[in-house]
Structure formats: C-alpha cells, structure tokens
Amino acid sequence: MGIADSASRGRELLRDQPIVLVATVVVAALVLDLVRRVLAGDVTTSNVVVLVWRGVVNGLVIGLAGIGLSMTYSILNFANFAHGDYITSGAFAGWATTWVIAGLGAADLGSLLLVGAGGNVFSSDLGTSIVTTPGAILAGLLISGVGAVVLALVIDRLVYRPLRGEDGITLLIASIGVAFALRYLLVFVFTTGVRSVAVTPPSFRFSILGVGMGFGYHEVTLLVCALALMAAVHLLLQRTKLGKAMRAMSDNEDLARITGIPTERVIRWTWILGAGLAGVAGYLLILESGTIAYNRGWILLLFIFAAVIMGGIGSVYGAILGGLIIGLTDTLSQVWLPSEFTQAAAFALMILILLYRPEGLFAGRTTA
Amino acid sequence: MSGASGSDASAGTTIREALDNDAVLVLGLLLAIYVGFYLLGATLGFQSNGIANSLRRVTFLTAVYAMVVLALNLQWGYTGLFNIGVAGFMAVGVYTMAMATAAPDARVPGLGLPLWVGVVLGMLAAALVGLIAALPALRLRADYLAITTIAFSEIIRFTYLSSTFQSFTVAGTQLGTGGGSGIGIAHTPDDVVIALLIENPIGAVLYAPIENLLTGWGIVPNVVRGWVYAVALLVGVLAFYWLLSRIAHSPFGRVLKAIREDEDVAQALGKDTRAFKIKAFMVGCALMGLVGILWQGSLGFVNPNSFLPQVTFFIWIALIIGGAGSNTGSVLGGALFAGLLFEGPRYVANVVDQSFQLGSAPSTIAGGVGPLFAGDPIPLVAYTLANIAPLRLVLVGVVLIVLMHRRPEGLLGHRKETAASIDLGRPTRDGSASAGADSIPVGDRDTGGEGR
Amino acid sequence: MSDATESGPTEASSDVRGAAADAGTAEARTGAAAVDDPILRVEGLHKSFGGITAVDGASFAIDRGVLTGLIGPNGAGKSTTFNLITGFHQPDDGSVYLDGDDITGHRPHEIANRGLVRTFQIARELSEMSVLENMMLAPQRQAGEALWRSVTPGVRGDVRADEAELLDRVWEMLESFDIDHLAEEHAGNLSGGQRKLLELARALMTDPDILLLDEPFAGVNPSLEDRLLDHVHDLRAQGYTFLLVEHDIDLIMNNCERVIVLHQGKILADGTPADIRADERVIDAYLGGDV
C-alpha cells in the first residue's frame, strides 16, 4: 500500500467518520494547550514527564491485561466481568510465592503464604524488591501467570464450557457470578486488608536538558516485562499456526469451524494466553505500586474495558494502544481537571467511543 | 395466567388473579423464611430480640429489594434494556432528597424543604439523569449498554465523592454533597412513616397493645418501631406491583415486550421504539430513586460507599433468581435473595456462634488450617463463622452460575404475563357461546372471510 | 375473485378497503407502464456498503391495487431496495414518494404510520409473545400505547374498551386466516407456514395502504402457498396494493400483473409478465434460467 493509497484512505476516513476529525482536532487543541501551559510555567516540564511516564506505566498494565479480555471477548463472544479477578488471583499467587521464597526460614509459612494477612510479617522484614530479591520476584512473576492460567482453565471447564454457544448476556451474567465467587474467596483467605508487599528501591534520578527525571526500578521492571511479553504475543500471533488460528477465529468463528481449525483447542489457548497475561499484569501492577488488596483487579476492570473497546474488540494491538491511551488520559487529564475526576474522564472517553465508534479506533484492520 | 374466558374481566382482575396465586406464593415464602429463622433461633437459644431484629431486617431487605427489582424488571425484563447502573440512579434519588431537605445550617447545608418535596425532587432528578443516560445510549446493544451504564454509575459516584462538589453555592444558596464524609438526612423516611402511622389517634390506639405484647417478649421498642416501617414498606411493594402490573398489562407494555423481542418488527409495525424505551427507562430510574430514598434514606446518613457497583449486582442477582419478565418473580427474587442469601447466612453464623461458644476466632485462615491438620476443626469453624460475610458473597456468585446453567430464565421467567389490559380469550358471539380458545366455534363461519 | 365481503360487525375494519373508488380504478389498471397517481414512487435510489454498490439508480412506480413482483438474481439488491423504501437503511441518493409525500430517509415507524407496511424475509414473529399478543400489537396509534393512559384509573377503562374492540377484529382476522386455533400459542411454537400466515395477518392489522412482502412464500409447502396466494388475491381485490419480492419466478409470473426485474442494483426490465418473458436481457441475467 503506497503513500498515495494511505493518503486517500486517510481522506476517506476523515470524510466518512466526522467523529475522527473532531477527535483529532480536540487532541491537537489539548496538546497545544499543554505546550502553552508549559511555556507559561503553569506546569513544569518535569511534571509533564512524570505524568506521561505514569500514564505509560499504568497504560502498559491495562494494555497487557486488556489483551486477554479482548481475545476472550471476540473469540468467546462475551464480556468477561471476572477478568479483573483473574488479575488479582494471579497477583496473590505470585506474591505468595515471592514471599515464601524470600522469607523462608525467617517467618512462619502461614503468614508468608497469606502475604502478610494477620499482620505478623511485613515487607520491610523480607525486603522484597527486584534489587534485593530478584530470584523471588522472578519466581513470583512466573507463578502469577501459571496460577492464573490454571484458574482460568478450571473455571472454563466448570462454568463456561457447559454454556458454550449460549448468548453473550447469559455468559456475561455467569462471569459476574465467577467474579463474585473468586473475589470473595480471596477475601476469605487473604482478608480485606491492604498491605505492602514490596520495598521500593530508591529510583535512579538524572536530568536531561535541565529537566529532572526519576524512574523507579520497579517501574522499569514493569516496562521491560510488559514490552517483552507484548513482543512475544506479537510473534505468537504472526509466526505460529496457533496464532493464525486465533486470528481467524476471532474474526469469524463459523469460518474457523468450516476450515477445520479445532476451536476447543483455540479456546483453551485463548484462556492460557489471556489469563497468563492477566496474572502477570496483576503481579507487575502490585510490584510497581508496592501494595496488594483483594479488589485491585476489580477496580481496574472498567479501565480495561475502556481500553479494549477503544482499541477494537479482538485487536491485540488495539488493546495495547487502547491501554496506553486510557493510562495517559487518566494521568494527563490532571492538567485540566481536579485529580478526583480523572477516572471519570477516562470513563467518559469510553462512553463516547461506545456511542460514536463502537468498533473501536482500529476497526477494519485484521485482528493482530 | 389464563383466567376465565369472556370479556367480563373487571378492573381488579389483574390484582385479584394475582392475589389468588402469586400472593400465596410470596406470602408463603416469607412465612417459610420467618418460620425457618425462628425455629433455628429458638432451638439454639437465641434471644427473642435478636430473632425479631433479624426478621425485621429480612422483611426490610425483602421489601426494598422487591421494589427496586420491580423497577429494574421494567427496564430489562420488559424492554430489554441492560442497566447495571442501578446504584447510580438510587444515589441520585437519595442525594437529591438529602440536599433538598437538609437544614440550611446543618454541617452539610441544604434547602430545608419538607420530606415529600424532597422525595418528588429526588424522583425527578433520577428520571432526568436517566434521560441523559438514555438519549444517546439506548440504541447500543445490550452488553455495550451494560458497560455504559456502569461507567455512568461510577461517574455519578465520583461526583458525589468529589471534594469539588462537597460544598458549593448556587444562586446564593449553599449546598453540598458532603464528599467522602457523606450527608446527613434531616427527615428520614422511616421516622416520618412511623410517626404518621402510630402518632395519629387511631394508630396510637392500635399500636399500644402490640408494642406492649412484643416488649413483653423481650423485644426492644426500637425494633418494634422498625417493624412498623418494614411492614409499611411491604405495602409499598404492593403499590409498586400494582403500578408495574398496570404498565405491563397494557398496550404500552405490549410494545415494550415487542421491543425486547425484536425492535425492527416493532418499528415495522409503526411503533416509535425510541420514545418507548426512553419512557420505560425514565420511569424505572425514577422508581429506583424512590427506592434509594426509602432504603438508604432510612439509615439517616448516606455516603458514596453505599452505591458501589456491588449494590447493583446484588439487585441483578435477585432479578435473575426470580425471573426476568415476571413481576411476581421480581418480588420472589427479592425475598429469596434477602432472606436466604443475604441475611440468612449472617443470621445462622450469629446464632451458631452464640450457642456453641466457640471462643475467639483466629485472625487468619492459617490459624484455622493448622489446627485442622492436628485434628481440631474448631478454630477453622470459628474463623468461618466470623468471616461469614465474604462466604455469603461466594455463595451468591455460585448461585448465579448455577442459575445460568440450570435455569437461566429464573424461577418464574417462563411465565406468560399477557401484555393486554383485558382477557384475550375468544369473545362470545351472539347465539353461539364458545368455551375455551382451543375449540373451533360452531356456526360462526356463515359469512365471508375465507369461503373456499 | 370474490368481492370485498364482510365478516363480523361492520365498522372501519380492515376487511373493507376504502372503497368502490379504488376497486374501480384497480380494474382499469391491468398493465404496467407509468401511471399518473402511483401509490409508491422510487427515483434514482443509490446505496453502497463499503465498496460494494447494492442499489445503483433504481427507479420505478407502483400503481394502486396492483400486485407487483420484484425479482432478480441473488445479490441483485432486492432486499436492500426494500430496506431503503421502508426506512431500515438510508439511501445515499435518490428519493422515495408515498402517495406523493417524500418519505426518503424517514424512520421505519414513521413510514409504517403512513400506511407502508413490510414483512420480513425470515418470519419475525415475536416468539415469546402469543399469537394474540402479536396481533394485538399491530394496529397503529392505539390510545393505550401512551403510558399515562394505561396507568391512570379512570382513563384505563377507555383503554380496556378499545382493547375489547380490537380483540374482536383480531379474532376475525385469525379466523379468516384459519389460524384461530393457535391463538394462545407462543408464536415461537408455530410451524414455518403458520408463521407466514401470522406475519401476513399481523401486517394487515395495521390497516396498511400498501404492503411490501419480503419473500412471503419462501420455504412454504405448496398447499399453504396456495392458501397464502388466495389471501393475497382476495386482498388485492379488496383494494390493497402489494409489492412482492420473491425468488420463485414462476410464482411471480403466474400471479403478478406487473413484474420489475432488478439486476446488479439497476432496474433491468419493468412490465407485464409477458413482456418480461420475452426480454432477452432478463434471460441473460438469470444465465439461461427458465423465465
């Protein structure tokens, strides 16, 4: 596709979809206003850098988790309201592992497995961080993914497989049941207390062109892991037969059945991939924030839906980009709105997308 | 519910038929729950005040759940609008009422208006917010509408939580939402209703002996008064049922059902489906606002935490249990949810804990599992009883899943609640009386139509 | 053909078609060709979906009281044309006139309110509702469709009275279609043929001026087909106008007074069945099919 083609397609897009034009204008206006504020000194450059960085970090978590939600939405045809709790479950599994490894011998097994419930052991006692206990962290990362996968497969077998082919609303309601059951089992076992699980190593600071910046080790870990995983997913979808099958199924399941792609296998791998990413995203989320609680995934769920819808259901790259957009909206809108409304801004953005471009920003592209 | 044939259906048939079957059903269920609670408590020596208070809570929750589920049923069961922002609309109703009735010199000032004005304003506000949500969103397909309504509900909650609106001035009057600390309610509905019922000459006379009897059994006066409100709310349920039955059994209700089934067909038959959807949505939201007032409003104080999405999901679960599309199912679902899933486990835990004196529960599950391996299950049981609240919700989740597997239409969802204001049996003609609709009438085919 | 006969109480029931006037002119118009007062006129309709042009400049006029058939090979644009006329799709270009009024791009319910009623290709009976409810739904502008009227105590009595009248008409209509024994069944329990009958009966309850039937005979067994055809002819004699889309060419040729052939979104031919039979282009379009 040459430049001329792209240009004419772009023009067509702007003409057929006036909303894209409006959105472009609005974004341009906001960027210009931001530049103006920086120049006027209302907002310092390092503020902007911090906001952008935080937005990217949050957005990567949302995007990573969103890949799974997007795939299950398009391949299994329902909105999985339990996805947030897969994230939390993976996180708990991973952090229990990390604590056990880091604290073995130093504290009793029960408290370690329960990630400090009961208030006997604290993260400061264990000193868990990527710098001091990298092995424990890596093990936790691995287990968080594996744990979430096992959970998702079991739940699919018990809850969703008997309902295969039912309409989306039935499955959605079942997923709400799963969400409740899972979340409150976590509460029963781990209690509701918010607690610190990791110690934050001092960030490395430097300045470029007189602009001071600081990046935390855990934030960077998140960035590296997320990017690595996204690259792996990309390779999977583009280079492997399984990836092709997933892309085909997500576009049209009947077609996939006719051409002989074994759909139960694809469904299984969808859960494996989706839940695995969700679990790891949960682990990374907790690593970066330092604290864990039973509803961290649930709180994030609406943002993940926003990212997935924005990117287009079924589009992996859309989920990633949607996540970044939502993350950046959440942080950058602080420039214009009081901080208590930034979440509302992200939600409002999602509602607008649903109303005027429900197929998402990256519709019309093939899935991956 | 096919009743007698012929068009002699009088104005009260809807309610009367209902009272024949459904009232028995609902009252029977309530009675069964009461008896169950009482037996469990009595046999295990739970004091009568505790039993009475628990039953009061069950009655109160049954009533409020039944009312809000009836309202939601209008939107989902009849019109097919998947609204999971119910909590938001309830919040608008009660917050508006609170802001309208708060005294101008209270901690969170308001307009100082009387309660009934506050109620009307609350319902109007909820309907208006419903309109704003509905206008763009009603054309969305069900799952997108679901996501939109929950996002909307959260935006509403953020607004009430925000410090921006914690206190503000409009046209010279100070108002506020109280932000995270919430807002107090000047005249709570329960106080007003109770006062209305027992402080008038006749009411006082009727109430005095009842109060004496119950306090004689060891029940605290406050609980007795609480019962008055709970029973009054049951009457409220009847009122809601009457209203929604009328709506359902009418040409209007017929169009709603058609919209849920197949909106294109309704349009092809000349129905302005958008207008119908908006009306149904707004009425539902107004009713939800009213329930918010009757429910959270009666607690004397309201803050944004009372309106988390969780509340909406509980209401949905009650709706699904009872069966979408059936008004009686809505009431049954409310009773079952409130009695068995919500209050029940907590009551059982209390009773068992009290009667078996299990000692203090361990603070973590590890404290219960360890002894279990050594052969002592008591600590684990104690822990479970102390933490019955989350287990209750696990149960709720499991029930939902099982329902979707076994009986997605709910308990009464398969019922045909005919959408017409009259009985639709074959009308009797002059001369030839026809019995049921399944017999071919004799002697009616002399003229026209299909002579072949 | 039988004259417009009456069954049941005389009132503005849909059995009697506004008249003598129509009946007279209907007999006068036996052929196709442009007429001074068509009930439906379509001019230059265009519709594209993405890169595909479904309807490409279609123009034709439908005369009152005439049975017109719309045929064409698969993908010719018949269903899209239907949807454009009835408001289910918005035309990119062109106009639709009903009885002289411009209804282009109006919403489906507005068009139905003006007397242009359509049925659907796959019978869309409202399956969870009974046959009676389906029928009671159809008549337009029912007073009880206003929310307040249905609820307010005194006024509700009037609604009930209206419903009783309506019920009479419904039963008559069901009887005339011989499906009255199914009245209390869920529409979803009906057989395919019974659904077609219901679909037609329901459409008639709206008291239409012109009926657009989308493949009403698809998947219908021969005896039922005859029954349906008899109904259609009866109704035409009473003054109703029909535009039928059908795949069964024989059926159209044998029953319709006028036939319009669509091919690749354009009108290929427009005339009497005899004209169409003789038209080379039509035969080519169907690739040697027996026209």
XYZ file of C-alpha atoms in Angstrom, chain B residues 22 69-70 73 77-78 241 319 322-332 409 411-415 417:
26
model
C -48.990 -15.099 43.490
C -36.093 -5.308 41.245
C -39.605 -4.500 40.037
C -37.663 -5.609 35.608
C -37.460 -7.936 31.685
C -39.929 -5.947 29.654
C -46.545 -4.165 41.976
C -33.844 -10.263 39.498
C -36.873 -14.557 40.393
C -37.008 -14.494 36.639
C -36.788 -11.562 34.275
C -40.050 -10.521 32.718
C -42.205 -11.616 35.599
C -43.347 -9.044 38.124
C -44.181 -11.671 40.681
C -40.812 -13.217 40.020
C -39.215 -9.916 40.927
C -40.852 -9.934 44.325
C -39.971 -13.576 44.911
C -34.950 -17.851 32.956
C -37.826 -19.227 38.882
C -40.788 -17.588 37.229
C -39.291 -16.409 33.981
C -41.212 -18.872 31.859
C -44.498 -17.393 32.878
C -47.757 -12.486 31.740
